[in-house]
Amino acid sequence: QVQLAESGGGLVQAGGSLRLSCAASGHTFHSYSVSWLRQAPGKEREFVAAHGWSGRLYYADSVKGRFTISRDNAKITVYLEMNNLTFEDTAVYYCAARLGDWSPTYDYWGQGTQVTVTS
């Protein structure tokens, strides 16, 4: 069983930066791939980035070059560094985990953290 808790969301001006954190429980965290997804009002949830258990990284085209995913297995935390934020990045951001290699199916979810980009 893995429990996930996101933090770091908030209000930020367009062009600004935020770092989200996804703190996990469980001593086998290093065996999990962890993803960030987001859901904007009126839209479907979409993939943002993932950190495979082997270290491979995945990004949605819309965030490449602006967002960076990283993980600290000692702290059992995954981070999403978001730079040059735009209004289109406004959403609830979720982290999700699955055992083993990354694929767009998830075993565990966090509750989400709101990111709002303002003018």
Coordinates of C-alpha atoms in Angstrom, one line a residue:
Q1 CA 0.0 0.0 0.0
V2 CA 1.3 3.4 -0.9
Q3 CA -0.1 6.7 0.2
L4 CA 0.6 9.9 -1.7
A5 CA 0.2 13.5 -0.5
E6 CA 0.8 16.5 -2.7
S7 CA 1.8 19.9 -1.6
G8 CA 3.2 23.1 -3.0
G9 CA 0.3 24.4 -5.0
G10 CA -1.0 27.9 -4.8
L11 CA -1.3 31.2 -6.7
V12 CA 1.4 32.3 -9.0
Q13 CA 1.7 35.0 -11.6
A14 CA 2.1 34.1 -15.3
G15 CA 5.8 33.6 -16.0
G16 CA 6.4 32.5 -12.5
S17 CA 7.5 29.2 -10.9
L18 CA 6.3 26.7 -8.4
R19 CA 7.6 23.4 -7.1
L20 CA 5.1 20.7 -6.2
S21 CA 6.0 17.8 -3.9
C22 CA 4.5 14.4 -3.7
A23 CA 5.4 12.7 -0.4
A24 CA 4.9 8.9 -0.4
S25 CA 4.7 6.3 2.3
G26 CA 6.0 2.8 1.9
H27 CA 9.4 1.3 2.1
T28 CA 9.2 0.0 -1.5
F29 CA 8.8 3.4 -3.0
H30 CA 11.9 3.0 -5.2
S31 CA 10.1 0.2 -7.1
Y32 CA 7.3 2.5 -8.2
S33 CA 7.0 4.8 -11.2
V34 CA 5.4 8.1 -10.2
S35 CA 3.5 10.5 -12.4
W36 CA 2.0 13.9 -12.2
L37 CA -1.3 14.5 -13.9
R38 CA -3.6 17.6 -13.9
Q39 CA -7.2 18.4 -14.4
A40 CA -8.4 21.9 -15.4
P41 CA -12.0 23.0 -14.9
G42 CA -14.2 21.5 -17.5
K43 CA -11.4 19.3 -19.0
E44 CA -10.4 15.7 -18.7
R45 CA -7.4 14.8 -16.5
E46 CA -4.2 14.8 -18.5
F47 CA -0.7 13.4 -18.1
V48 CA 2.0 15.9 -17.3
A49 CA 5.2 14.0 -16.4
A50 CA 6.5 10.8 -15.0
H51 CA 9.5 9.4 -13.3
G52 CA 10.0 5.7 -14.0
W53 CA 11.3 3.5 -11.3
S54 CA 14.4 2.9 -13.5
G55 CA 15.0 6.7 -13.9
R56 CA 13.5 7.2 -17.3
L57 CA 11.6 10.5 -17.6
Y58 CA 8.5 11.2 -19.6
Y59 CA 6.9 14.6 -20.3
A60 CA 3.8 15.9 -22.1
D61 CA 4.6 18.0 -25.1
S62 CA 2.8 21.0 -23.5
V63 CA 5.3 21.1 -20.6
K64 CA 8.6 20.0 -22.2
G65 CA 11.3 22.6 -21.5
R66 CA 9.3 24.2 -18.7
F67 CA 8.6 21.4 -16.2
T68 CA 11.1 19.1 -14.6
I69 CA 10.3 16.0 -12.6
S70 CA 12.7 14.5 -10.1
R71 CA 12.6 12.2 -7.1
D72 CA 14.5 11.6 -3.9
N73 CA 14.1 8.0 -2.9
A74 CA 15.7 8.7 0.5
K75 CA 12.9 11.2 1.2
I76 CA 10.4 9.1 -0.7
T77 CA 9.3 12.3 -2.5
V78 CA 8.8 13.2 -6.1
Y79 CA 9.0 16.8 -7.2
L80 CA 7.6 18.8 -10.1
E81 CA 9.5 22.0 -10.8
M82 CA 7.3 24.2 -13.0
N83 CA 8.7 27.3 -14.7
N84 CA 7.4 29.9 -17.0
L85 CA 3.8 29.1 -16.0
T86 CA 0.9 30.1 -18.2
F87 CA -2.8 30.4 -17.6
E88 CA -3.2 27.0 -19.4
D89 CA -1.3 25.4 -16.5
T90 CA -4.1 26.3 -14.0
A91 CA -5.4 23.0 -12.8
V92 CA -5.5 20.6 -9.9
Y93 CA -2.3 18.6 -10.0
Y94 CA -2.3 15.0 -8.8
C95 CA 0.5 12.5 -8.3
A96 CA -0.1 8.9 -9.0
A97 CA 2.0 5.8 -8.7
R98 CA 2.2 2.3 -10.1
L99 CA 4.5 -0.6 -9.4
G100 CA 7.3 -1.1 -11.9
D101 CA 7.7 0.4 -15.3
W102 CA 5.7 3.5 -16.2
S103 CA 2.5 3.2 -18.2
P104 CA -0.6 5.3 -18.2
T105 CA -2.4 3.2 -15.6
Y106 CA -2.1 4.0 -11.9
D107 CA -2.5 2.0 -8.7
Y108 CA -2.5 4.9 -6.2
W109 CA -3.5 8.5 -6.2
G110 CA -3.0 11.6 -4.1
Q111 CA -5.7 14.1 -3.3
G112 CA -4.4 16.8 -5.5
T113 CA -3.1 20.3 -5.1
Q114 CA -4.5 23.4 -6.8
V115 CA -2.3 25.5 -9.0
T116 CA -3.7 28.8 -10.2
V117 CA -1.8 31.1 -12.6
T118 CA -2.9 34.7 -12.5
S119 CA -2.1 37.8 -14.5

